[in-house]
């Protein structure tokens, strides 16, 4: 009975609450970000920090067909159920569990020229440290990466490893999409490390800019 409640009854209730919550938000997107989002075509990977999942799941729900990689842990069950209700194709896997089948599903989606969403700092962190997975997949599939983030004027940061951000109802939020990043060399560790650092700095800078913009 408990499993039925958690898997069948609770998700639609939380989905309704989530939609009502997010519809109250005052979301702003600058013209450059809108153009970067509109220009997405072919096989691409959207990447973000784990702490920014809440707002971006809502904002991207009408954008084409997106595959979202979510950890197979119990903590990821809620996000997976919510993502499915929002219309996303959910791929369960991480660098710790179901790595091979998840990677195969990602490759298959990219070969179909579908978009994929991969969290930059993974399912366990370290927080805001860009891992190599998305870059290696982009190189092997000849895809490009697009960093994305958001922040809110009024918000709560949970005491989780990622300090997961939940915007308050009616808060002003700013969403940002960066320019595409191309990486085609997974054999040289120095180039891979530099690409990781560049994306890490870019995502952190974009997030800081979103926060500043949300206060204005």
Short mmCIF file of C-alpha atoms in Angstrom, two decimals:
data_model
loop_
_atom_site.label_atom_id
_atom_site.label_comp_id
_atom_site.label_asym_id
_atom_site.label_seq_id
_atom_site.Cartn_x
_atom_site.Cartn_y
_atom_site.Cartn_z
CA UNK A 1 0.00 0.00 0.00
CA UNK A 2 2.87 2.36 0.83
CA UNK A 3 4.48 1.73 -2.57
CA UNK A 4 1.20 2.40 -4.36
CA UNK A 5 0.86 5.70 -2.50
CA UNK A 6 4.44 6.78 -3.25
CA UNK A 7 4.40 5.76 -6.92
CA UNK A 8 0.79 6.34 -8.03
CA UNK A 9 -1.00 8.74 -5.69
CA UNK A 10 1.63 11.14 -4.37
CA UNK A 11 3.31 12.17 -7.69
CA UNK A 12 0.16 13.74 -9.26
CA UNK A 13 -0.51 15.65 -6.03
CA UNK A 14 3.05 16.98 -5.92
CA UNK A 15 2.85 17.75 -9.65
CA UNK A 16 -0.23 19.94 -9.11
CA UNK A 17 1.45 21.73 -6.21
CA UNK A 18 4.65 22.20 -8.24
CA UNK A 19 2.79 23.72 -11.19
CA UNK A 20 0.78 26.09 -8.99
CA UNK A 21 3.96 27.09 -7.16
CA UNK A 22 5.96 27.75 -10.34
CA UNK A 23 3.14 29.59 -12.12
CA UNK A 24 3.30 32.20 -9.38
CA UNK A 25 6.96 32.93 -10.15
CA UNK A 26 7.90 36.03 -12.11
CA UNK A 27 10.42 34.48 -14.52
CA UNK A 28 12.65 36.76 -16.58
CA UNK A 29 14.89 35.70 -19.48
CA UNK A 30 17.12 38.18 -21.31
CA UNK A 31 17.10 38.40 -25.11
CA UNK A 32 20.51 36.74 -25.50
CA UNK A 33 19.39 33.68 -23.53
CA UNK A 34 16.19 33.46 -25.57
CA UNK A 35 18.22 33.45 -28.78
CA UNK A 36 20.58 30.78 -27.43
CA UNK A 37 17.58 28.62 -26.52
CA UNK A 38 15.83 29.14 -29.87
CA UNK A 39 18.97 28.21 -31.80
CA UNK A 40 19.19 24.74 -30.24
CA UNK A 41 19.00 22.10 -32.94
CA UNK A 42 20.47 18.69 -33.68
CA UNK A 43 22.16 16.75 -30.90
CA UNK A 44 22.93 18.93 -27.90
CA UNK A 45 23.47 18.62 -24.16
CA UNK A 46 22.03 21.13 -21.71
CA UNK A 47 24.05 21.22 -18.50
CA UNK A 48 23.37 22.87 -15.13
CA UNK A 49 24.18 22.64 -11.44
CA UNK A 50 22.21 20.11 -9.39
CA UNK A 51 20.96 22.89 -7.11
CA UNK A 52 19.20 24.61 -10.03
CA UNK A 53 17.00 21.70 -11.18
CA UNK A 54 13.75 22.99 -9.62
CA UNK A 55 13.19 26.08 -11.75
CA UNK A 56 14.66 24.76 -14.98
CA UNK A 57 12.50 21.62 -14.99
CA UNK A 58 9.50 23.93 -15.03
CA UNK A 59 10.83 26.45 -17.55
CA UNK A 60 11.89 23.89 -20.17
CA UNK A 61 8.75 21.74 -20.02
CA UNK A 62 7.48 22.94 -23.42
CA UNK A 63 10.86 22.94 -25.18
CA UNK A 64 10.97 20.12 -27.73
CA UNK A 65 11.68 16.56 -26.61
CA UNK A 66 14.25 16.49 -23.83
CA UNK A 67 15.88 13.49 -22.18
CA UNK A 68 16.76 14.14 -18.54
CA UNK A 69 19.38 12.07 -16.71
CA UNK A 70 18.30 11.53 -13.08
CA UNK A 71 19.99 9.46 -10.39
CA UNK A 72 18.38 6.04 -9.71
CA UNK A 73 18.58 6.74 -5.97
CA UNK A 74 15.49 7.11 -3.80
CA UNK A 75 16.18 10.86 -3.68
CA UNK A 76 15.88 10.96 -7.46
CA UNK A 77 12.51 9.19 -7.52
CA UNK A 78 10.57 12.39 -6.89
CA UNK A 79 12.40 14.28 -9.65
CA UNK A 80 11.92 11.37 -12.04
CA UNK A 81 8.18 11.18 -11.40
CA UNK A 82 7.84 14.94 -11.65
CA UNK A 83 9.89 15.04 -14.85
CA UNK A 84 7.70 12.39 -16.46
CA UNK A 85 4.54 14.29 -15.61
CA UNK A 86 6.09 17.43 -17.11
CA UNK A 87 6.66 15.60 -20.39
CA UNK A 88 10.37 14.80 -20.19
CA UNK A 89 11.92 11.48 -21.20
CA UNK A 90 13.59 10.20 -18.05
CA UNK A 91 16.87 8.28 -18.10
CA UNK A 92 17.79 6.78 -14.73
CA UNK A 93 21.49 6.51 -14.06
CA UNK A 94 24.59 8.19 -12.63
CA UNK A 95 28.35 7.68 -12.36
CA UNK A 96 27.63 5.34 -9.43
CA UNK A 97 24.59 3.31 -10.54
CA UNK A 98 23.29 2.05 -13.89
CA UNK A 99 26.09 3.89 -15.66
CA UNK A 100 26.31 1.71 -18.77
CA UNK A 101 22.56 1.48 -19.62
CA UNK A 102 22.14 5.21 -18.92
CA UNK A 103 25.06 6.08 -21.22
CA UNK A 104 23.61 3.88 -23.96
CA UNK A 105 20.25 5.65 -23.65
CA UNK A 106 21.95 9.05 -23.87
CA UNK A 107 23.90 8.04 -26.96
CA UNK A 108 20.72 6.72 -28.57
CA UNK A 109 18.86 9.98 -27.88
CA UNK A 110 21.69 12.10 -29.27
CA UNK A 111 21.87 9.96 -32.42
CA UNK A 112 18.18 10.78 -32.90
CA UNK A 113 19.14 14.47 -32.61
CA UNK A 114 17.23 14.87 -29.37
CA UNK A 115 18.35 17.11 -26.52
CA UNK A 116 19.76 15.69 -23.30
CA UNK A 117 19.97 17.33 -19.87
CA UNK A 118 22.96 16.33 -17.73
CA UNK A 119 23.76 17.80 -14.31
CA UNK A 120 27.28 19.23 -14.34
CA UNK A 121 28.23 18.40 -10.76
CA UNK A 122 26.55 14.99 -10.78
CA UNK A 123 24.24 13.38 -8.25
CA UNK A 124 26.68 13.56 -5.33
CA UNK A 125 28.99 16.48 -6.03
CA UNK A 126 31.28 18.05 -5.07
CA UNK A 127 28.96 21.03 -5.31
CA UNK A 128 29.51 23.32 -8.30
CA UNK A 129 32.51 21.31 -9.53
CA UNK A 130 32.05 20.37 -13.18
CA UNK A 131 32.60 16.67 -13.81
CA UNK A 132 33.96 15.17 -17.01
CA UNK A 133 30.96 13.00 -17.99
CA UNK A 134 29.01 15.51 -20.09
CA UNK A 135 32.18 16.62 -21.92
CA UNK A 136 33.21 13.05 -22.76
CA UNK A 137 29.73 12.26 -24.09
CA UNK A 138 29.73 15.48 -26.13
CA UNK A 139 33.09 14.55 -27.66
CA UNK A 140 32.11 10.98 -28.55
CA UNK A 141 28.74 11.99 -30.05
CA UNK A 142 29.92 15.23 -31.68
CA UNK A 143 27.32 17.12 -29.68
CA UNK A 144 27.62 20.59 -28.19
CA UNK A 145 26.95 21.68 -24.63
CA UNK A 146 24.82 24.62 -23.52
CA UNK A 147 25.22 25.81 -19.90
CA UNK A 148 22.02 26.95 -18.19
CA UNK A 149 21.12 28.24 -14.74
CA UNK A 150 18.67 30.32 -12.73
CA UNK A 151 18.40 32.16 -9.43
CA UNK A 152 15.68 33.83 -7.40
CA UNK A 153 15.35 36.98 -5.34
CA UNK A 154 13.45 35.21 -2.54
CA UNK A 155 14.44 31.61 -1.99
CA UNK A 156 15.32 28.80 0.40
CA UNK A 157 18.50 26.75 0.10
CA UNK A 158 18.16 23.29 1.61
CA UNK A 159 20.82 21.81 3.86
CA UNK A 160 21.66 19.14 1.29
CA UNK A 161 25.09 18.63 -0.28
CA UNK A 162 24.11 20.81 -3.25
CA UNK A 163 22.15 23.43 -1.23
CA UNK A 164 19.17 22.76 -3.48
CA UNK A 165 17.42 26.03 -4.33
CA UNK A 166 13.65 26.45 -4.01
CA UNK A 167 12.27 29.86 -5.04
CA UNK A 168 9.52 31.31 -2.86
CA UNK A 169 6.08 31.75 -4.45
CA UNK A 170 5.75 35.05 -6.37
CA UNK A 171 9.51 35.58 -6.30
CA UNK A 172 11.30 37.17 -9.24
CA UNK A 173 13.47 34.55 -10.97
CA UNK A 174 16.04 34.96 -13.73
CA UNK A 175 16.83 32.14 -16.19
CA UNK A 176 19.97 32.14 -18.31
CA UNK A 177 21.23 30.04 -21.24
CA UNK A 178 24.83 30.42 -22.38
CA UNK A 179 26.45 30.11 -25.78
CA UNK A 180 27.23 26.60 -27.08
CA UNK A 181 30.46 24.91 -26.04
CA UNK A 182 32.21 22.48 -28.40
CA UNK A 183 34.64 19.86 -27.10
CA UNK A 184 36.18 17.29 -29.42
CA UNK A 185 39.23 15.93 -27.55
CA UNK A 186 38.82 13.29 -24.85
CA UNK A 187 42.32 11.86 -25.16
CA UNK A 188 44.29 14.72 -23.63
CA UNK A 189 43.70 15.07 -19.89
CA UNK A 190 44.97 18.66 -19.84
CA UNK A 191 42.42 19.76 -22.43
CA UNK A 192 39.65 17.91 -20.61
CA UNK A 193 40.56 19.52 -17.29
CA UNK A 194 40.68 22.96 -18.91
CA UNK A 195 37.25 22.43 -20.48
CA UNK A 196 35.88 21.37 -17.09
CA UNK A 197 37.29 24.48 -15.43
CA UNK A 198 35.98 26.75 -18.20
CA UNK A 199 32.44 25.37 -17.88
CA UNK A 200 32.63 25.54 -14.08
CA UNK A 201 33.63 29.20 -14.18
CA UNK A 202 31.01 29.99 -16.80
CA UNK A 203 28.17 28.35 -14.87
CA UNK A 204 29.18 30.05 -11.63
CA UNK A 205 29.45 33.42 -13.37
CA UNK A 206 26.06 32.97 -15.05
CA UNK A 207 24.48 32.01 -11.72
CA UNK A 208 25.93 35.05 -9.99
CA UNK A 209 24.65 37.29 -12.79
CA UNK A 210 21.18 35.74 -12.44
CA UNK A 211 21.15 36.51 -8.74
CA UNK A 212 22.22 40.11 -9.29
CA UNK A 213 19.57 40.52 -12.01
CA UNK A 214 16.88 39.08 -9.74
CA UNK A 215 17.51 41.82 -7.18
CA UNK A 216 17.00 44.66 -9.66
#
